[in-house]
XYZ file of C-alpha atoms in Angstrom:
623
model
C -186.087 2.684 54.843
C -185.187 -0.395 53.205
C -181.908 -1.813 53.637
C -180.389 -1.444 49.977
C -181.595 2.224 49.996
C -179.478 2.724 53.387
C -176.326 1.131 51.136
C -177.028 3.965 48.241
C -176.741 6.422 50.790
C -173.666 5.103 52.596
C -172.199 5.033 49.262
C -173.103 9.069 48.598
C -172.001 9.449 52.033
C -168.101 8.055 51.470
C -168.454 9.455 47.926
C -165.514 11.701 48.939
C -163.320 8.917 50.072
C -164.991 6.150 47.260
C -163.644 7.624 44.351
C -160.027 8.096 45.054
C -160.587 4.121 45.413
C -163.071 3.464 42.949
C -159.693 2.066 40.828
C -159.596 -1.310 43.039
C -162.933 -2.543 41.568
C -161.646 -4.887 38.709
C -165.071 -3.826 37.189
C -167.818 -1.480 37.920
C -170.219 -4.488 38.049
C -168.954 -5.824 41.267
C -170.393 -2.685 43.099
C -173.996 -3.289 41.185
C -173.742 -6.798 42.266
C -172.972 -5.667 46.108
C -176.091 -3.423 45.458
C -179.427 -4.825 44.396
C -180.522 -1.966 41.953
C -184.685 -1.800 41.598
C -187.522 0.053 40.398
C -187.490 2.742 43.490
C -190.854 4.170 41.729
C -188.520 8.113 42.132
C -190.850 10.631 40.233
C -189.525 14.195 40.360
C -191.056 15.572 42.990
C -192.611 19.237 42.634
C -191.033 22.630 43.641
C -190.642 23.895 47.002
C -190.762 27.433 46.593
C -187.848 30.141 47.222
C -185.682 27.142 49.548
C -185.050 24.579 46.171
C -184.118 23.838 42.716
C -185.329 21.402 40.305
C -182.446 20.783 38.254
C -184.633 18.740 35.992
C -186.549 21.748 34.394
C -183.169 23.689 33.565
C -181.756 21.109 32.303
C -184.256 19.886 30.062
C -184.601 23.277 28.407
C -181.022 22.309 27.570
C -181.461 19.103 26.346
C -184.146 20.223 23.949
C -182.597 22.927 22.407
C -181.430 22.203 18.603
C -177.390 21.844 19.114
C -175.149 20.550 19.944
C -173.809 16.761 21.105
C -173.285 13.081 19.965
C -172.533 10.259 22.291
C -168.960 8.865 22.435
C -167.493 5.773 20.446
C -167.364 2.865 22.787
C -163.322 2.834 22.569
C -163.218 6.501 23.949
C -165.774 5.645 26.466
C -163.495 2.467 27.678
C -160.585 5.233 27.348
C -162.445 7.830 29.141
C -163.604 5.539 31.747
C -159.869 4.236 32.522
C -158.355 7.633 32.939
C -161.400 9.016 34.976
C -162.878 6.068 37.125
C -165.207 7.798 38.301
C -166.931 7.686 34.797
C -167.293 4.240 35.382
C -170.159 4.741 38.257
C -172.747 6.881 36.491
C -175.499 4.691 37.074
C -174.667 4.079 40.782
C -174.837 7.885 40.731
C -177.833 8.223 39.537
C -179.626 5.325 41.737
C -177.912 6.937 44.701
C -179.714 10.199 43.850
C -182.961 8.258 43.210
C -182.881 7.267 46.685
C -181.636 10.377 48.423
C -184.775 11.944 47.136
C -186.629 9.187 48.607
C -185.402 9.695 51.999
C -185.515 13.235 52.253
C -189.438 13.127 51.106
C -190.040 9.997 54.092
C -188.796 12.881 56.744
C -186.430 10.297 58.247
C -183.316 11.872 60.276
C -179.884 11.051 60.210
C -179.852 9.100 63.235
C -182.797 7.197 61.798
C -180.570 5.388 59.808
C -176.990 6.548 60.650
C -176.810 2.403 63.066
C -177.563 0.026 59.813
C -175.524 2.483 57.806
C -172.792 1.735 59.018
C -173.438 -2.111 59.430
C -173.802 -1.827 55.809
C -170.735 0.176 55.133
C -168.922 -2.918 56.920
C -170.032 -5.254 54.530
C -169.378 -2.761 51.217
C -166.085 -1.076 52.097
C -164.351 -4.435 51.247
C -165.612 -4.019 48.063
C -164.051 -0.154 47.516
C -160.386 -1.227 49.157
C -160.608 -0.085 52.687
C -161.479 -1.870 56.013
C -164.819 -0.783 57.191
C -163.000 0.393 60.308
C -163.314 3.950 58.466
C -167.140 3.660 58.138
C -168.305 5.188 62.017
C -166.604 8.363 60.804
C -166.959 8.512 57.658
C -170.839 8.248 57.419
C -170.945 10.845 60.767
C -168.935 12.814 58.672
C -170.319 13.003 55.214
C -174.042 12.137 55.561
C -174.793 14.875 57.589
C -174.081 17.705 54.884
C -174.970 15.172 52.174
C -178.427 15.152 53.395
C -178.378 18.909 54.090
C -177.692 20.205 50.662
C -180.518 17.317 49.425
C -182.897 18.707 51.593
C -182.524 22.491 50.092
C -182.630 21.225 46.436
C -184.792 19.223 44.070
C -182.354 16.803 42.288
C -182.996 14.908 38.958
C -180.750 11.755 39.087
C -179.542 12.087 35.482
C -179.204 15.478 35.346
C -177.251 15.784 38.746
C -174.870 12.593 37.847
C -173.804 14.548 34.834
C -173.544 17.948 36.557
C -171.208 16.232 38.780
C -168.937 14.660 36.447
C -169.908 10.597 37.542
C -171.138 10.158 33.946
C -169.147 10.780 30.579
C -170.331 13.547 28.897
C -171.159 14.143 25.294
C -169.224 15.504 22.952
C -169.618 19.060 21.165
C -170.119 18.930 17.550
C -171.831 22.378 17.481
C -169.008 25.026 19.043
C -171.117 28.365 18.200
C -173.241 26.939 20.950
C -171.461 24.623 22.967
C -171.424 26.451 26.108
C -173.174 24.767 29.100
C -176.267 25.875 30.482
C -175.996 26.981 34.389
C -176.813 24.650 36.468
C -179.792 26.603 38.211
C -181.761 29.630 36.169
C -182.693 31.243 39.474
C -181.668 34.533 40.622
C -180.063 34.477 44.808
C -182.453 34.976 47.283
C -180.439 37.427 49.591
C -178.769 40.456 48.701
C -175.063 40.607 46.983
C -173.253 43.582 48.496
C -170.067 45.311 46.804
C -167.093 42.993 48.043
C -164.568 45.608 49.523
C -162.517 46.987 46.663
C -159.053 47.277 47.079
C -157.156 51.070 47.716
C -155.206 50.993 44.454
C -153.241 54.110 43.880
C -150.295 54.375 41.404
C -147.640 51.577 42.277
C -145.003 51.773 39.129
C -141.473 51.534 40.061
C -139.172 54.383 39.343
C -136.314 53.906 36.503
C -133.802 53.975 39.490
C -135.854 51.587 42.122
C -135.219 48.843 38.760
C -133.750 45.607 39.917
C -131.285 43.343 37.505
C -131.531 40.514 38.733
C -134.359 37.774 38.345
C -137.173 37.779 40.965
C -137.150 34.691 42.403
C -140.731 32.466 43.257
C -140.687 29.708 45.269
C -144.050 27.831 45.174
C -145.156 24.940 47.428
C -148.117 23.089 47.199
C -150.137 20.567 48.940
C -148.202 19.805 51.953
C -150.143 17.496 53.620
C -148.531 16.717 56.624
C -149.486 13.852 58.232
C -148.332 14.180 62.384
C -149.229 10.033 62.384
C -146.662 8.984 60.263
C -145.395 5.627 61.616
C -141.973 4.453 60.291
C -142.448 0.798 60.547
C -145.945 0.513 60.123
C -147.485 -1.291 57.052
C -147.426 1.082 53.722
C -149.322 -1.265 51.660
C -152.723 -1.478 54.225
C -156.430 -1.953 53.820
C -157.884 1.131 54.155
C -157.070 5.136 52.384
C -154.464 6.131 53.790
C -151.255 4.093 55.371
C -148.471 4.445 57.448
C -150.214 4.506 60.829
C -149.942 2.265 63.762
C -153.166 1.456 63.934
C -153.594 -0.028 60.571
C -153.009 -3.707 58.927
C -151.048 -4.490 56.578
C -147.817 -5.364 55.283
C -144.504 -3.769 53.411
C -142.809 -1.051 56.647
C -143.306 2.205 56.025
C -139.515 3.668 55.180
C -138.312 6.481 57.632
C -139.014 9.508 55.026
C -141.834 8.820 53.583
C -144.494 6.367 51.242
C -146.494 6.676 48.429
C -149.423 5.074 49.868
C -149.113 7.948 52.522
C -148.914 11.487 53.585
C -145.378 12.653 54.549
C -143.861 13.174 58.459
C -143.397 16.476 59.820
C -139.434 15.640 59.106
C -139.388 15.200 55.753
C -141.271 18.157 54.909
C -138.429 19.756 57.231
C -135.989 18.345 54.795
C -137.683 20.108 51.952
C -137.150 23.327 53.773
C -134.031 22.880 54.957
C -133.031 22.279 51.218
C -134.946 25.522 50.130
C -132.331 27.719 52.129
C -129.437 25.723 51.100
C -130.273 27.479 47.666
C -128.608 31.286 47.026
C -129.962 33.508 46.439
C -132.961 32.906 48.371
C -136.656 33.532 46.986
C -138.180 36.975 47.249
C -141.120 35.790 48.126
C -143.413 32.184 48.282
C -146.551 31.182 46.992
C -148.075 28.406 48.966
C -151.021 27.206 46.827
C -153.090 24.929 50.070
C -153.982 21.567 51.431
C -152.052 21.611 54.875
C -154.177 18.668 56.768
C -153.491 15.056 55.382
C -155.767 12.521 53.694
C -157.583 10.482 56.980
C -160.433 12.100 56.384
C -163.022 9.419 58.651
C -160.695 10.063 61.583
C -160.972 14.005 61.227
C -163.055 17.366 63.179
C -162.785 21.169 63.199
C -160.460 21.006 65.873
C -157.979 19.100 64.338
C -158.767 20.623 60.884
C -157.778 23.940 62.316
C -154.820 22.940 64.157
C -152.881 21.017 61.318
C -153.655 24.606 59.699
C -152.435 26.344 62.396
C -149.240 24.329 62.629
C -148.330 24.131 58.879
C -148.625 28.336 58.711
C -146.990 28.727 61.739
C -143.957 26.628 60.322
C -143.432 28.207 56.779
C -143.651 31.442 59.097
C -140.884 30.151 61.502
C -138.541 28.311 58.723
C -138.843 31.663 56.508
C -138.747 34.445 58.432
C -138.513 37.275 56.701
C -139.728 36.191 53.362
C -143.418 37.029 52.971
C -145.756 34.101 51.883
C -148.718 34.529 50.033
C -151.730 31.305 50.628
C -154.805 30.618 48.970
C -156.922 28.193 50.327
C -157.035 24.729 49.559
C -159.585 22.147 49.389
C -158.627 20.343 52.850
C -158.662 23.057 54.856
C -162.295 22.730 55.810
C -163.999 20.111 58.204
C -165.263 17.728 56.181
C -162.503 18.041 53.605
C -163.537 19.225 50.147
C -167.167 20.786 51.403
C -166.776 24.681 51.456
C -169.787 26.902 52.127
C -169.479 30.343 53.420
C -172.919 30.982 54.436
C -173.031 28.296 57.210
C -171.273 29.406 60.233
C -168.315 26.715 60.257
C -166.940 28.314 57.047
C -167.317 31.483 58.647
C -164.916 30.442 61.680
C -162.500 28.700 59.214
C -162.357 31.948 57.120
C -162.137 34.169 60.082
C -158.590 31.678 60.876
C -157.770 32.258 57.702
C -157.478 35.841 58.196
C -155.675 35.140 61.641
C -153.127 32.814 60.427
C -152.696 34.750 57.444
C -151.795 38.170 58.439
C -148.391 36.453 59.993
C -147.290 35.589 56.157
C -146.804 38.770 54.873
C -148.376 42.209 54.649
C -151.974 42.166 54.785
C -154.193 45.597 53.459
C -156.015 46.585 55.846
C -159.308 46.534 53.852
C -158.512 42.975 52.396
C -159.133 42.033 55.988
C -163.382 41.878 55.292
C -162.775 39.597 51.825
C -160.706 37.216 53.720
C -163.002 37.111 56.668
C -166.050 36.561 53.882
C -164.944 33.887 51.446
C -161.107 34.391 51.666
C -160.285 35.998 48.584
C -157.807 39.079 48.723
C -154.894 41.017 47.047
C -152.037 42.818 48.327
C -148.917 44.416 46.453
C -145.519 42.122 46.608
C -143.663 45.468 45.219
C -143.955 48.023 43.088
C -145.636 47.298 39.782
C -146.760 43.349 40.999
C -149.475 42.351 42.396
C -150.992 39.284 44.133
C -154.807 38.104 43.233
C -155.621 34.929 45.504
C -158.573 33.480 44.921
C -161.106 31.027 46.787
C -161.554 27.690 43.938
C -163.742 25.738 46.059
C -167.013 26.911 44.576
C -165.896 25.471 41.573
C -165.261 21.866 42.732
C -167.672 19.058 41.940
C -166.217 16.710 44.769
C -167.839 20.152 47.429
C -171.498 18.976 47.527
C -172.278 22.299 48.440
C -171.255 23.608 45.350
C -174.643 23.176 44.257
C -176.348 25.829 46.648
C -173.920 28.065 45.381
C -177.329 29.904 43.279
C -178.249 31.579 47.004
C -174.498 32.045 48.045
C -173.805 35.672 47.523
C -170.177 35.548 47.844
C -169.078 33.586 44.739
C -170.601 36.750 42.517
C -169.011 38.884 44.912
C -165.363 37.216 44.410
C -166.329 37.243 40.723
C -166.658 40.990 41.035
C -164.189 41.602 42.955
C -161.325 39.577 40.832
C -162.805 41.832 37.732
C -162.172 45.537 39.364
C -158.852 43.929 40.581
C -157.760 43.439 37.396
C -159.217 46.451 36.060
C -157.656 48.899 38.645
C -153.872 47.372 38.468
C -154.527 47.782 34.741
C -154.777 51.522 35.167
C -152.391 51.891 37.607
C -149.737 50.178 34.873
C -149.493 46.842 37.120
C -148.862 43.241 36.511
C -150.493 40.112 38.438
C -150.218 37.214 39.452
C -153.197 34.731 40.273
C -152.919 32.188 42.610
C -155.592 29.543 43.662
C -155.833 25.829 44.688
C -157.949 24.034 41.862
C -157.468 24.894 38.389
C -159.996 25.575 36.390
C -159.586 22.262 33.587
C -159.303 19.732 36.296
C -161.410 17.412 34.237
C -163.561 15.794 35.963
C -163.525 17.606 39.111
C -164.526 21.480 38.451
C -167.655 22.818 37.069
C -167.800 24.251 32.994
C -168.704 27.695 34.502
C -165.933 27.826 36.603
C -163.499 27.028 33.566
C -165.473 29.196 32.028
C -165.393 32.296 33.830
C -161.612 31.785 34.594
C -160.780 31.478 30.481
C -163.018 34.684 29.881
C -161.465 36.328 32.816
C -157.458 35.239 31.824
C -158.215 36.542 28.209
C -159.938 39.836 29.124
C -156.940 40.877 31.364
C -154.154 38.730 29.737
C -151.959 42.005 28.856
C -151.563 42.088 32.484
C -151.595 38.756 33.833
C -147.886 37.822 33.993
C -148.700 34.201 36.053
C -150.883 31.499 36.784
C -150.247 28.907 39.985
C -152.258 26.160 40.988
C -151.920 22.746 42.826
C -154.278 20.294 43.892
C -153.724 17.814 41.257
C -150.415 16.648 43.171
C -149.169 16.534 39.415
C -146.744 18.607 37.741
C -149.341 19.837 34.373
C -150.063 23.239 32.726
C -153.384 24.415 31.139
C -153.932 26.385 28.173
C -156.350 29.302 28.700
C -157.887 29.541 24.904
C -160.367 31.584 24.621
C -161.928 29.885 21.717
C -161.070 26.185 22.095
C -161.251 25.604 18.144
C -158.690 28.148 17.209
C -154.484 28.223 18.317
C -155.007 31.393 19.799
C -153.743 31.557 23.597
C -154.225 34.138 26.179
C -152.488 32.545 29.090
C -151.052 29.389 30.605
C -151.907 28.151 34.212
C -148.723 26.561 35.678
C -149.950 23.723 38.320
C -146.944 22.670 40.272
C -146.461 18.883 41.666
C -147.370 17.890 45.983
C -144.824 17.953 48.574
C -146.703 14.779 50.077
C -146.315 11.492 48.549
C -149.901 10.832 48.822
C -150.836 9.294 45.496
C -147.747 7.922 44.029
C -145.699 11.377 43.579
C -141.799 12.348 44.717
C -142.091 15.350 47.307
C -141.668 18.531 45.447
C -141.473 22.327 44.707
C -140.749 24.694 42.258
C -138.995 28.451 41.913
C -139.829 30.449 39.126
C -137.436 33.122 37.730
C -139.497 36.405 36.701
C -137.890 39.086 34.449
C -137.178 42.110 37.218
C -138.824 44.698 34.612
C -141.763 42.937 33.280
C -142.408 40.505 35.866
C -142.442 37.572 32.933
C -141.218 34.075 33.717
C -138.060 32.893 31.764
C -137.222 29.950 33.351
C -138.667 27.702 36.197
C -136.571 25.057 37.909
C -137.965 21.862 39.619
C -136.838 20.215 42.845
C -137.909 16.837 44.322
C -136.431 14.160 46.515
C -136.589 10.516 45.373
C -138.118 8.964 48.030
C -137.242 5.460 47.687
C -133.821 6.523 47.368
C -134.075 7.981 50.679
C -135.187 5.066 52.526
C -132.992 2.802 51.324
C -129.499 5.306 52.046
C -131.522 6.892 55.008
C -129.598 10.067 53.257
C -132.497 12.329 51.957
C -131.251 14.515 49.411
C -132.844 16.637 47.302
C -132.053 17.056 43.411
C -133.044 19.399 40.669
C -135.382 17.392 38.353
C -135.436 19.984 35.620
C -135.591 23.529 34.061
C -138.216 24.042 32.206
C -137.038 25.510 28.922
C -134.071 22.740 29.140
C -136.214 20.463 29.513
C -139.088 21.110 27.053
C -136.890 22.873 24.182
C -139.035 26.057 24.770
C -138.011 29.074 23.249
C -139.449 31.254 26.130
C -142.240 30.499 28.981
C -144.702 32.437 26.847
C -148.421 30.807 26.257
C -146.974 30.413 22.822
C -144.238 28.288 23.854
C -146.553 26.138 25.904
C -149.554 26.019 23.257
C -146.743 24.871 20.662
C -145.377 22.509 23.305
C -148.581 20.682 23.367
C -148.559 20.516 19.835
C -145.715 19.066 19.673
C -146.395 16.096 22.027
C -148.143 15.172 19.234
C -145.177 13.653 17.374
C -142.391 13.524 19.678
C -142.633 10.444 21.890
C -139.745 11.156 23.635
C -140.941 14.802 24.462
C -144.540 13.358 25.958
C -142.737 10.457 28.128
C -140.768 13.174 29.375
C -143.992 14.911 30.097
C -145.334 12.019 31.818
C -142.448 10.973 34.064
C -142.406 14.406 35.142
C -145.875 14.935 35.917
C -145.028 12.566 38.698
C -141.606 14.326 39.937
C -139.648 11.182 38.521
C -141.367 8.478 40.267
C -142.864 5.497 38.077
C -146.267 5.891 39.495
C -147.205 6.897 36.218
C -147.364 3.123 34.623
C -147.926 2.540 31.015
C -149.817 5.599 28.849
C -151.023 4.143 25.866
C -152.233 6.052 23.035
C -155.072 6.698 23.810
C -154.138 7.769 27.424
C -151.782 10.266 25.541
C -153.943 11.610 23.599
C -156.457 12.499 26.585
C -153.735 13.778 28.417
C -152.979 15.983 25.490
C -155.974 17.464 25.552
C -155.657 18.199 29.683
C -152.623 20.847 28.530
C -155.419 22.002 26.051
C -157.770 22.745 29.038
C -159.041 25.157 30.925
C -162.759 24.224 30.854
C -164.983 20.971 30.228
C -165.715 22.841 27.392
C -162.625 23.159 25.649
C -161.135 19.690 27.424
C -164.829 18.299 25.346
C -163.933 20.199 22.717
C -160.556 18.779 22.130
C -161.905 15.182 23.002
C -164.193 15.304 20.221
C -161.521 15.817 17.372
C -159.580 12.638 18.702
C -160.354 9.821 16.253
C -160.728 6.977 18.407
């Protein structure tokens, strides 16, 4: 294999580490310059019977039918392309692909290439801000299961680069038929079993059984701990993630915390500790994922399992007593972001998942087989409320494997299962609340038919549906859930709460929602952080109430009306959107200057809970 095809694939291989630093390229040139780009002579190469998909047939059919899309004005694609960077790299993605092809049909293994790899990564990691120190792992790491999922599937470069999110899509002028095609027409090539149904009998509370007071929700997110932590050590370094002694570069790392870094085991402590200064205390918690931290060359199983461990076993240990409900987050898995449940790994990690789980709170008996399968359950928090956690990884564009999901049985099996969830709490006069990692209008980083699914899904149960929590994002955002994205008709709002670890520029954080005891509707939600900076420089950690929510936002209620008109109203009050902004980053300034066109975008992430409506909102904006 020739030398600049090697580099292509070493940049596929980091792609999960390149584009959280994609930023620190003063232009997307530089990396074409770094990499010779040629006529590779890639022809789509044909089908291989039952084991692949050529994406380039579907999608054709697509691109030939008679809607539906326009290309985007240069100043929205500059806009586009500065909020999303990865935007900027479409045509990297697509020579990357060109070449993966090429290797797969030459036979070659990983070890055939896996020594100039990595010389190569050395002399392009510069390039991408970080010191090619990371490349032994991360190429062992990521090229592996790269080249596994290219080996099952028949990828068109174009096609794929778009299905991905690496290249700006087009805008919908044609909403009767805007909806995206599936990925893959064909039909799974094992067969889909009934996921175990929950045992729901009658669960309403009796007049007497009634609380007054307001239930009380903690919800932490996206812990991240990082067991490395080095106070002292440089914070502003050369490579992804800081703060350890083994890295260069320069600015000490305070004692509590950085934002080039994931937090100490102490500080996270701190969070706690302030958590059960509050009265009263929560009736139960919500911990929406992410428990490993971000060193993702340096990581294994082993270790991915015990930061998992640890992390459960603390909230267990710090809140006895108070059951905790988890979803599982992206990092979880070994390498981070890559989920697939048929291949035995997953397997093990869900079968820990049901292990480490069952200490947290109650766990039915038959939820036991959905947790050990793609873990997905529910379980009743109390009379009349119930708890739907979901498994958002098959919907996440950064998990390669994402695109075998057409022969993994067990995303239409969760599918099913959240639908006759939902339909048997309805009958039994219950209320619900979902909980997952990624929401669904993470723009760019979640497939249209997850979005998809999720808005249909929201607005067939919404009567029901009493909250939505999310993380991942390490931001503090909402989504709209609009079932039609052209009309101001809501059916929910997904309520993504802000990271306890600084990792990305963000104030440690978590939230408590207060739920009416009777209906189980929010009024009011009330945000904590610490101010980190603060905290290094008076060594006195102390954490503050940022806000309340209907304070804070002028909202009448926390109804999807309130929010939908909230949005709206961003519009035209600048002082209302800053507000938005600063917040999103749990008062920290990480946010930097939001022009209006960066408003406007982020406008239409509230609007969101699919590409399709996010494109659909993009293509009214008149710039």
């Amino acid at each position: 294999m020739d030398q600049n095809q090697i580099l292509i694939l070493v940049l596929a291989a980091t792609a999960a580490l390149v584009t959280y630093k994609l930023t620190n390229f003063n232009n997307p040139q530089d990396v074409k310059n770094a990499i010779p780009i040629y006529n590779t002579g890639y022809k789509k190469t044909p089908r291989r019977g039952d084991n692949s998909v050529n994406t380039g047939d579907v999608w054709m059919r697509a691109a030939t039918s008679p809607n539906s899309s326009i290309e985007v004005s240069d100043n929205l694609q500059r806009i586009l392309e500065k909020k999303y960077s990865r935007f900027r790299y479409c045509h990297i993605c697509e020579e990357i692909i060109q070449l993966i092809n090429i290797h797969i049909k030459s036979n070659s293994t990983f070890q055939y290439f896996r020594a100039p790899a990595v010389v190569l990564c050395n002399r392009v990691s510069p390039l991408a801000g970080f010191d090619h120190s990371i490349c032994n792992g991360i190429i062992d790491t990521y090229g592996p299961p790269l080249l596994y999922v290219a080996d099952q599937l028949v990828l068109d470069p174009h096609t794929t680069c778009k299905k991905m999110s690496f290249c700006v899509p087009k805008l919908i002028t044609n909403q009767q038929s805007s909806k995206f095609h599936s990925f893959t027409q064909d039909e799974p090539q094992i067969e889909i079993v009934d996921p175990m149904s929950p045992k729901m009998t009658s669960t309403k509370p009796s007049e007497r059984d009634k609380p007054t007071e307001t239930l009380r929700v903690l919800q932490i997110s996206d812990i991240h701990v990082d067991k490395f932590y080095k106070p002292g050590s440089p914070s502003n370094c050369d490579i992804f993630l800081c703060c350890h002694e083994d890295v260069n570069g320069t600015e000490p790392a305070g004692y509590y915390g950085e934002y080039n870094c994931d937090l100490p085991w102490w500080t996270v402590d701190v969070l706690v500790d302030s958590i059960k200064q509050i009265e009263p205390p929560p009736d139960f918690i919500i911990y929406t994922g992410d428990s490993p931290p971000h060193d993702v060359w340096k990581q294994n199983w082993k270790g991915q399992l015990a930061t998992d461990r640890d992390v459960i076993d603390f909230l267990n240990d710090r809140f006895d007593g108070i059951n905790i409900y988890p979803t599982l987050g992206n990092h979880e898995s070994f390498p981070a972001n890559l989920y697939y449940s048929p291949l035995r790994d997953y397997q093990k990690l869900n079968k820990r998942s049901l292990h480490l789980w069952k200490k947290l709170f109650p766990l039915p008996k038959d939820q036991k087989t959905n947790i050990k399968e793609a873990a997905y359950y529910t379980a009743l928090v109390k009379p009349g409320l119930r708890i739907l956690s979901f498994n958002t990884n098959y919907g996440y564009t950064f998990n390669f494997y994402a695109l075998l999901n057409w022969k993994n049985p067990t995303l239409d099996a969760q599918r099913r299962f959240m639908k006759k969830t939902l339909t048997k709490a309805k009958i039994n006069g219950e209320k619900v609340i979902i909980i997952g990692h990624i929401p669904p209008g993470d723009v760019p980083n979640t497939f249209d038919e997850y979005g998809q699914f999720y808005t249909q899904l929201v607005t067939n149960y919404s009567d029901i549906i009493v909250l939505q929590l999310f993380g991942h994002t390490h931001r503090d955002q909402y989504e709209m859930i609009l079932p039609d994205p052209t009309e101001s008709i809501t059916s929910g709002v997904a309520f993504i709460a802000p990271s306890v670890t600084t990792f990305m520029g963000q104030n440690p954080a978590y939230r408590i929602y207060h739920l009416d005891p009777v209906t189980f509707v929010p009024v009011d939600y009330d945000q904590y952080y610490l101010n980190i900076t603060k905290a290094n420089a008076d060594h006195n950690p102390v954490v503050e109430k940022l806000y309340s929510a209907k304070e804070e936002y002028q909202l009448k209620d926390l109804s999807p009306q309130s929010f939908l008109e909230l949005s709206k109203r961003f519009k035209s009050n600048e002082t209302l959107v800053q507000r938005y902004l600063r917040n999103m980053y749990a008062g920290s300034d990480a946010m930097g200057d939001c022009d209006i066109g960066c408003k406007h975008i982020t406008i239409c992430e509230t609007l969101s809970s699919s590409l399709t409506a996010w494109l659909t909102c993009v293509s009214s904006l008149n710039i």
